[in-house]
XYZ file of C-alpha atoms in Angstrom:
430
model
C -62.637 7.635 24.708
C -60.853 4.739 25.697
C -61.180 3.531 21.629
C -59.414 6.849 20.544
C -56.890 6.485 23.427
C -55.979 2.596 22.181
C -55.952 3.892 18.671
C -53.375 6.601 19.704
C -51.128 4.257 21.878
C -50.839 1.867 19.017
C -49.608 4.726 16.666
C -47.103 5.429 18.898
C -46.216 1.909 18.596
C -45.733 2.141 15.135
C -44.198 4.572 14.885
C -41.583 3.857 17.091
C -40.827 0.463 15.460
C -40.421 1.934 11.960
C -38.114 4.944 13.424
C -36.443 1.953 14.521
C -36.586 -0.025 11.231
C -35.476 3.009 8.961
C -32.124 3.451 11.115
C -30.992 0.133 10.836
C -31.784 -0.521 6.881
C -30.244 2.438 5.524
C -27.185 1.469 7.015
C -28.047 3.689 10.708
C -26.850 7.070 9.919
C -28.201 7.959 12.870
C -28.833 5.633 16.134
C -29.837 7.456 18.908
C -27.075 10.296 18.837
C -24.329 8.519 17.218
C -23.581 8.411 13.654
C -23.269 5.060 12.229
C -20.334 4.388 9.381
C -18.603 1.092 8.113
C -15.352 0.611 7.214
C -14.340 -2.257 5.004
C -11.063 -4.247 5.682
C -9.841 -6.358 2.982
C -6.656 -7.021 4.680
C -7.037 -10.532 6.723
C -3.610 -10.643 8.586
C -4.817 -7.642 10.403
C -8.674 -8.196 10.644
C -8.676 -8.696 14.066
C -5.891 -5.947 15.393
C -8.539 -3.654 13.154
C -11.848 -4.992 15.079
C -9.664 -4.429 18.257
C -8.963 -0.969 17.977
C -12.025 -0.047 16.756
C -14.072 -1.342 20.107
C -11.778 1.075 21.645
C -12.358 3.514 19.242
C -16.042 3.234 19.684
C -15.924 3.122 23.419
C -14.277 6.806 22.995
C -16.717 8.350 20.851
C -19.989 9.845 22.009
C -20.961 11.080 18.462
C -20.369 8.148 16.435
C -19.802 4.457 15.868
C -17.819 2.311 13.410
C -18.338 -1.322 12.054
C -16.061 -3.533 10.258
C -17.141 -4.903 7.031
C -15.751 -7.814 5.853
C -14.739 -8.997 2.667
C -17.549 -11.814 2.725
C -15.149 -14.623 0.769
C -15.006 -11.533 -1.959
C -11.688 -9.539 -2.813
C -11.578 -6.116 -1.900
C -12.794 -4.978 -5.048
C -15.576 -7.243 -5.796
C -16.645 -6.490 -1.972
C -16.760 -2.577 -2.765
C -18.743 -3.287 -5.950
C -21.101 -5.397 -4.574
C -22.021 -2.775 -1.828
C -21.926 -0.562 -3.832
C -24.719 -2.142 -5.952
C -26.895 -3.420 -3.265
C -26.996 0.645 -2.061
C -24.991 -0.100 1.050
C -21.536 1.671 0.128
C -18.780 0.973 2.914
C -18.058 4.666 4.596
C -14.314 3.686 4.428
C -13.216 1.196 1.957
C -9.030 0.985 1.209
C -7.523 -0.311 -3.011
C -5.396 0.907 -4.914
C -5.071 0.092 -8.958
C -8.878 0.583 -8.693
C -8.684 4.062 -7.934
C -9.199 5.184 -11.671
C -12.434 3.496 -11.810
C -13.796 4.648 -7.781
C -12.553 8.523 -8.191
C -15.871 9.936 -8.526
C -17.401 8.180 -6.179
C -14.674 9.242 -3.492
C -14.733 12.348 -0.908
C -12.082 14.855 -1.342
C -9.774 14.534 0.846
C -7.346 17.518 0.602
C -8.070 20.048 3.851
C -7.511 16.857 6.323
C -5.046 17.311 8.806
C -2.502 14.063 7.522
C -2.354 15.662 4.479
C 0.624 17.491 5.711
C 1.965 15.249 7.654
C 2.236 12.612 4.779
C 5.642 11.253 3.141
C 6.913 13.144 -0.104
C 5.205 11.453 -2.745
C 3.402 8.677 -1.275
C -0.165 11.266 -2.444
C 0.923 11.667 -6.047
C -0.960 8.323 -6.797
C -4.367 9.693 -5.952
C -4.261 13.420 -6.573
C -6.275 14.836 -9.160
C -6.102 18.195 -10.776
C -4.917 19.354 -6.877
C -7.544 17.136 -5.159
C -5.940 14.571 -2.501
C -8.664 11.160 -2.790
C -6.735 8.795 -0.723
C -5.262 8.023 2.717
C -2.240 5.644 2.469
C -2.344 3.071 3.997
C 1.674 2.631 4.869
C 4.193 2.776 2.870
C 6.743 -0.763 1.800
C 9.746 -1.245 -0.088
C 11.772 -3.942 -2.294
C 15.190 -3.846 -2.683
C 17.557 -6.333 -1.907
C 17.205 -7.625 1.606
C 20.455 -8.908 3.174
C 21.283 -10.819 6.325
C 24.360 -9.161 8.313
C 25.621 -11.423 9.804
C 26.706 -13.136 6.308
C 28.060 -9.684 5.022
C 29.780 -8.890 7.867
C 31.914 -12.142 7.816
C 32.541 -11.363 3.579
C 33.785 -7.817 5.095
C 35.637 -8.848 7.744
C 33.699 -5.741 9.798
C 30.592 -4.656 10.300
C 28.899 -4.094 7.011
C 28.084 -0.483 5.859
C 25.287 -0.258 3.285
C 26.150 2.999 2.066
C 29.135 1.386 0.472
C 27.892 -0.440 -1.917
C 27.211 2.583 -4.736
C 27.699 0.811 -8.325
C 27.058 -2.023 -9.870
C 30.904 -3.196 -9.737
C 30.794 -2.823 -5.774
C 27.731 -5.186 -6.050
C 29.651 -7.397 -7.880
C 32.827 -7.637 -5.512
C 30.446 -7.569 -2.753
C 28.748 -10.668 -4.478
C 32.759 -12.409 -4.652
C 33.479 -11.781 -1.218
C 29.941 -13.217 -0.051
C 30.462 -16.294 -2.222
C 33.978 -16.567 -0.439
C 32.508 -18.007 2.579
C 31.367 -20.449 0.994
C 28.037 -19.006 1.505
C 26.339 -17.808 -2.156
C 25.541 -14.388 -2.708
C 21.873 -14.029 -4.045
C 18.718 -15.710 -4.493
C 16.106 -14.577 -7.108
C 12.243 -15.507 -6.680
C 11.052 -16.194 -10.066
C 7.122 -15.217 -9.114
C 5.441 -12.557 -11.065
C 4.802 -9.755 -9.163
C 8.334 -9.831 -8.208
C 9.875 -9.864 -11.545
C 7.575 -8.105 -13.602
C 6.342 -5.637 -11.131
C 9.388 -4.842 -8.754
C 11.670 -5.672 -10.388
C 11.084 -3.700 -13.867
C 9.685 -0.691 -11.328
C 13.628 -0.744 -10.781
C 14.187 0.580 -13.967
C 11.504 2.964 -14.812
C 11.951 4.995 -11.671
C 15.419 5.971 -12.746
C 13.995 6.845 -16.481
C 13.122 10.649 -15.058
C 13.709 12.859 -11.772
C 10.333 13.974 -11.869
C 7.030 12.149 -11.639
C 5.465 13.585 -15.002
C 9.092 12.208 -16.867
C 8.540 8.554 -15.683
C 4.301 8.610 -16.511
C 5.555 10.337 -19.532
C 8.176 7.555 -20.317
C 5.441 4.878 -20.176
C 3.692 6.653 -22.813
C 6.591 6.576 -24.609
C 6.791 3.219 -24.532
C 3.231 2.858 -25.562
C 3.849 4.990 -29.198
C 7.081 3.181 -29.735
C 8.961 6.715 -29.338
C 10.951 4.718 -26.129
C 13.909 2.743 -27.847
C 14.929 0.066 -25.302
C 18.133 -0.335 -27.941
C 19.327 3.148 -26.877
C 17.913 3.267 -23.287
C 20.733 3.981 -20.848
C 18.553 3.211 -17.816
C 17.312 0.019 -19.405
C 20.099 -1.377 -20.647
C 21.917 -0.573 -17.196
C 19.321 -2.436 -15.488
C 19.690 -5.342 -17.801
C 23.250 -5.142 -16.639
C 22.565 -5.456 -13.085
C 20.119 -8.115 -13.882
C 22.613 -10.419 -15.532
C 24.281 -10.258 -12.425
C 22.217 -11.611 -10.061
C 21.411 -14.025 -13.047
C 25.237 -14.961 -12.680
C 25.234 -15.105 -8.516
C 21.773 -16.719 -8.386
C 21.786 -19.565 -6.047
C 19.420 -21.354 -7.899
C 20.620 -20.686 -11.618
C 21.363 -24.045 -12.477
C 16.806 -24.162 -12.126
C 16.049 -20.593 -11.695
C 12.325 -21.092 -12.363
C 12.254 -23.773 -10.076
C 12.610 -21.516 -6.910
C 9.705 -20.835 -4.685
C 9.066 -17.585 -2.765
C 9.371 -19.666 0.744
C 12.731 -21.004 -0.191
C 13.685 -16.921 0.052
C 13.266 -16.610 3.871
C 14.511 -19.708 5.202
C 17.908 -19.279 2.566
C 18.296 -15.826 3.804
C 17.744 -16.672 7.790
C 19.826 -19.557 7.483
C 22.929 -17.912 6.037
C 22.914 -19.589 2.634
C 22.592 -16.504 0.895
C 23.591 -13.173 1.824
C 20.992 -11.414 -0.448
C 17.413 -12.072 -2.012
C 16.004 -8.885 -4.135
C 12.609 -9.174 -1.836
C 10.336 -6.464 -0.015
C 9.951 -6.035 3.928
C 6.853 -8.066 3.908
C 9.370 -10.613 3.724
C 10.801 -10.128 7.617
C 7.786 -11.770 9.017
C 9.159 -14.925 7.604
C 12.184 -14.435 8.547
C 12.121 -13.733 11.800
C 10.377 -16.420 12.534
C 13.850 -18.345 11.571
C 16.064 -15.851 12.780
C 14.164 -13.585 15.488
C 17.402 -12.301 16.953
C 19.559 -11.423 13.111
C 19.778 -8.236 11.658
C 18.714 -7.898 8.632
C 18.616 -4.698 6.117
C 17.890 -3.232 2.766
C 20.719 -2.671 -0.423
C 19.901 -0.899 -2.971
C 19.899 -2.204 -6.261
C 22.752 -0.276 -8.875
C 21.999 -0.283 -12.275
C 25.318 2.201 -13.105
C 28.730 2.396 -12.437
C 28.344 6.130 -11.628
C 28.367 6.709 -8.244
C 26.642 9.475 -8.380
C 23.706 8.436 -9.490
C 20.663 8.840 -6.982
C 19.132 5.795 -7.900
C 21.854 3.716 -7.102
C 21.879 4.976 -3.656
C 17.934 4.333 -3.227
C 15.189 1.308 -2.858
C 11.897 1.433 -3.875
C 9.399 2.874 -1.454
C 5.834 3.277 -2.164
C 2.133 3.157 -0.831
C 0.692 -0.943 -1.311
C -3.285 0.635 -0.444
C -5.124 4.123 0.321
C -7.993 4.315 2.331
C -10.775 6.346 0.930
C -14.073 7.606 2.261
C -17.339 7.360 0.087
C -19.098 10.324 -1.315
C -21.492 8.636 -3.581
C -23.945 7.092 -0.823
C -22.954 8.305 2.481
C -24.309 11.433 4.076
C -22.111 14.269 4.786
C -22.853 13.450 8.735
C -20.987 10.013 7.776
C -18.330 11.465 5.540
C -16.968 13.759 8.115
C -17.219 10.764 11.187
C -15.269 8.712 8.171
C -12.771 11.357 8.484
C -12.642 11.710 12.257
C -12.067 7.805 12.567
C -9.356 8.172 10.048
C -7.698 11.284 11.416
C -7.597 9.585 14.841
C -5.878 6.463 13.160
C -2.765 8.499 12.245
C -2.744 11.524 15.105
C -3.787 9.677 17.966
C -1.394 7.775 20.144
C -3.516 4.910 20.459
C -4.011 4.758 16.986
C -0.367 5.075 16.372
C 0.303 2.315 18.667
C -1.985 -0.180 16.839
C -1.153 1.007 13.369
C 3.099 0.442 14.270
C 2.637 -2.112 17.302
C -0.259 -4.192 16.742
C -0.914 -4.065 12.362
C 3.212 -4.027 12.178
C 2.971 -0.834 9.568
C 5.444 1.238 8.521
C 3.746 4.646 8.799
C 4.167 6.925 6.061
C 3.781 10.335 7.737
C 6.469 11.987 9.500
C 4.112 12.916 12.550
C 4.542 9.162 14.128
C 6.028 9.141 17.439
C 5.202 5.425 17.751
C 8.374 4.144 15.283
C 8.816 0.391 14.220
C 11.707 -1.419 15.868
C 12.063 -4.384 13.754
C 15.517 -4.360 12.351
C 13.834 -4.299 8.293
C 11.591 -1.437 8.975
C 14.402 0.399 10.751
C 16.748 0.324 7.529
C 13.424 0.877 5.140
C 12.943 4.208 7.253
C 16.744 5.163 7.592
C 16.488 5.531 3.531
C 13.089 7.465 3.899
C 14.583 9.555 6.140
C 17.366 10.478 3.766
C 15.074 11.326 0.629
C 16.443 7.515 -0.748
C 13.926 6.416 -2.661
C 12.301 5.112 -5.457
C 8.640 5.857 -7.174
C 6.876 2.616 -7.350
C 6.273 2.738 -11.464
C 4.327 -0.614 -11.220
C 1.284 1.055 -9.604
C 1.055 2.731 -12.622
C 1.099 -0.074 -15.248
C -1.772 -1.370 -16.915
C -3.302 -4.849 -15.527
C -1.993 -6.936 -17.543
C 1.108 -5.136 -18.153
C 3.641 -7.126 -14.899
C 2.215 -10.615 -15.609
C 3.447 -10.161 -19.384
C 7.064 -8.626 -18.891
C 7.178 -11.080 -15.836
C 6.610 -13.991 -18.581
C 9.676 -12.459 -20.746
C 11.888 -12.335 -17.598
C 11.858 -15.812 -16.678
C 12.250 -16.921 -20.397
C 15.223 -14.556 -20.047
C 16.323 -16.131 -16.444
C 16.371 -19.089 -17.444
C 18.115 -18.375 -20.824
C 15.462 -19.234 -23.351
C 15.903 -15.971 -24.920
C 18.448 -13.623 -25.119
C 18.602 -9.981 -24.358
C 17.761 -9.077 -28.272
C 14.693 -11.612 -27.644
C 14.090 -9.735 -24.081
C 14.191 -6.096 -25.466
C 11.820 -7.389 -28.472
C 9.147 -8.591 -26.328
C 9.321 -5.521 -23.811
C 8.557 -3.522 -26.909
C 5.880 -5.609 -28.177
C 4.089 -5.506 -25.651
C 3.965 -2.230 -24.681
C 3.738 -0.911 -28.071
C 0.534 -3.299 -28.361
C -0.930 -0.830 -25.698
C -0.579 2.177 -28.119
């Protein structure tokens, strides 16, 4: 008796150590009532504002609990795949130009409650056939920042944004800047600003509607596009000959370095740098007490133009929730957590306060106060903006127009040359 009651006891045993094993090596879907998920957070200036809020997060939940994955010394990407491989999918993971290549492996998304409350366009990147894949993240824009105090002395007044509406106002906005004795614009030659804002410029204002400007890309792609004959093109060429013409540093444009932008701006030694909001954080830590705002960037002499009224505005990351390898228990905690992000007002106060985001739902009563965001959302607000086309080029696609820019920035070929190796390369694509 006492043998059969050992033998019993140490079963029990057993078995309680491998109930215990199995929860924590297929990633805990369940540990003791709460259902365990992961989120992934490839975004390092925020990693630990994100560990932060999920404690409290955690501490509020009786039904389930969330842990931070990091990126291991891996990008985002090569994280997600690695996971992915080893059978240990993050729950929550956040990219964006990978989305072609993750969108079966992703939950759909489309009865959650942000849905609604999300910006005009900022979901077109990752619907499919009606299905809504991806959370943004926030929303940022490019344009051309300015510092106000600078334009307000080329005024003589406090400077009004909504005045400059062509390319010629640019111009004798540019004159009265460089009248000061102050110049008028800097231009970082890097790649992603050139080739991928930049250009994005231009293609936005190709079509009203987002099927015309995917459309247009193809177009470029079969050679049907004639850059010769393209009004939006050629008017953006235009604008860009410009700021070649006011460009602080166009005696050595190429020799310009992205942190010569913020401390140029903040000092007052230009009164413009075509840059995106990211930017401010720099800046104010020049010039914490300047106003600072957002121009658009002209590429007509018609007023009425919409785009010359508007800066670009678009969605750097969506978070997405795994399908593939995560239990339906975990997809719909996934969606909780990320619900609560965006609804709650704790989780608006860390996404605006504490991860300095510009929300892009219209259900935020948390708003950003920074003098940047403020003029970013003042556009938003009005309907302002401009698609981000670069999120829908191919890889390789801003690196190689970035390549033709500088050779045309720092005159080494002309604007036949320029419009001859735009086509090339896109119609190498078709």
């Amino acid at each position: 008796m006492k043998k059969s009651l050992s033998i019993l006891l140490i079963l029990a045993f057993m078995v309680s150590v491998l109930a215990a094993c199995g929860g924590g090596s297929d990633g805990g879907e369940e540990a003791g009532s709460k259902v365990e998920i992961t989120v992934l957070v490839g975004k390092q200036e925020i990693a630990q504002q994100f560990e932060e809020m999920v404690k409290e997060y955690n501490e509020s939940q009786d039904g389930a609990n969330v842990t931070v994955v990091s990126t291991a010394g891996q990008n985002g990407y090569e994280r997600i795949t690695t996971l992915y491989a080893a059978g240990n999918a993050p729950t929550i993971m956040h990219f964006l130009s990978e989305f072609g290549e993750m969108q079966s492996k992703l939950a759909d998304l489309s009865d959650q409650e942000w849905v609604q409350n999300a910006n005009e366009g900022t979901l077109d990147y990752v619907t499919v056939d009606g299905k809504v894949y991806g959370m943004p993240m926030s929303v940022e824009a490019f344009g051309l920042l300015y510092n106000k105090s600078v334009l307000d002395q080329a005024v003589g007044g406090s400077f009004d944004p909504a005045t400059i509406k062509t390319r010629d106002d640019l111009k004798a906005l540019f004159d009265k800047i460089e009248a000061t004795g102050a110049k008028a614009v800097e231009i970082s030659p890097v790649d992603w600003s050139l080739g991928a804002h930049l250009t994005s410029v231009y293609m936005a204002n190709e079509s009203d509607t987002h099927e015309g400007r995917l459309q247009y890309i193809e177009d470029l792609k079969s050679g049907a596009a004639d850059l010769n004959a393209d009004e939006a093109f050629n008017g953006w060429l235009d604008t860009f000959d410009l700021l070649k013409e006011y460009n602080i540093s166009k005696d050595a444009p190429l020799a310009a370095l992205y942190d010569d932008g913020p401390m140029l701006l903040a000092d007052g030694e230009v009164g413009t740098w075509f840059m995106g909001n990211w930017a401010y954080t720099q800046i104010k830590e020049i010039d914490p007490d300047g106003e600072y705002g957002f121009l658009p960037l002209p590429i007509s002499n018609d007023a009425s133009d919409p785009g010359n009224s508007s800066i670009s505005v678009g969605v750097p990351e969506y978070w997405a929730i795994d399908k593939e390898q995560s239990t339906p228990e975990q997809q719909q905690a996934a969606k909780d957590f990320l619900n609560w992000m965006v609804s709650s007002e704790k989780g608006q106060d860390y996404y605006v306060n504490k991860f300095n985001f510009v929300p892009a739902y219209g259900n935020f009563a948390v708003k950003p106060q920074d003098p940047v965001s403020t003029s970013m959302m003042g556009y938003m607000e009005a309907g302002n903006t401009l698609a981000w086309m670069n999120n829908y080029y191919p890889p390789e696609a801003f690196p190689s127009m970035a390549a033709s820019l500088q050779k045309y920035l720092s005159n080494n070929i002309d604007r036949a040359g320029l419009v001859k190796e735009f086509g090339d390369y896109w119609k190498s694509l078709g």
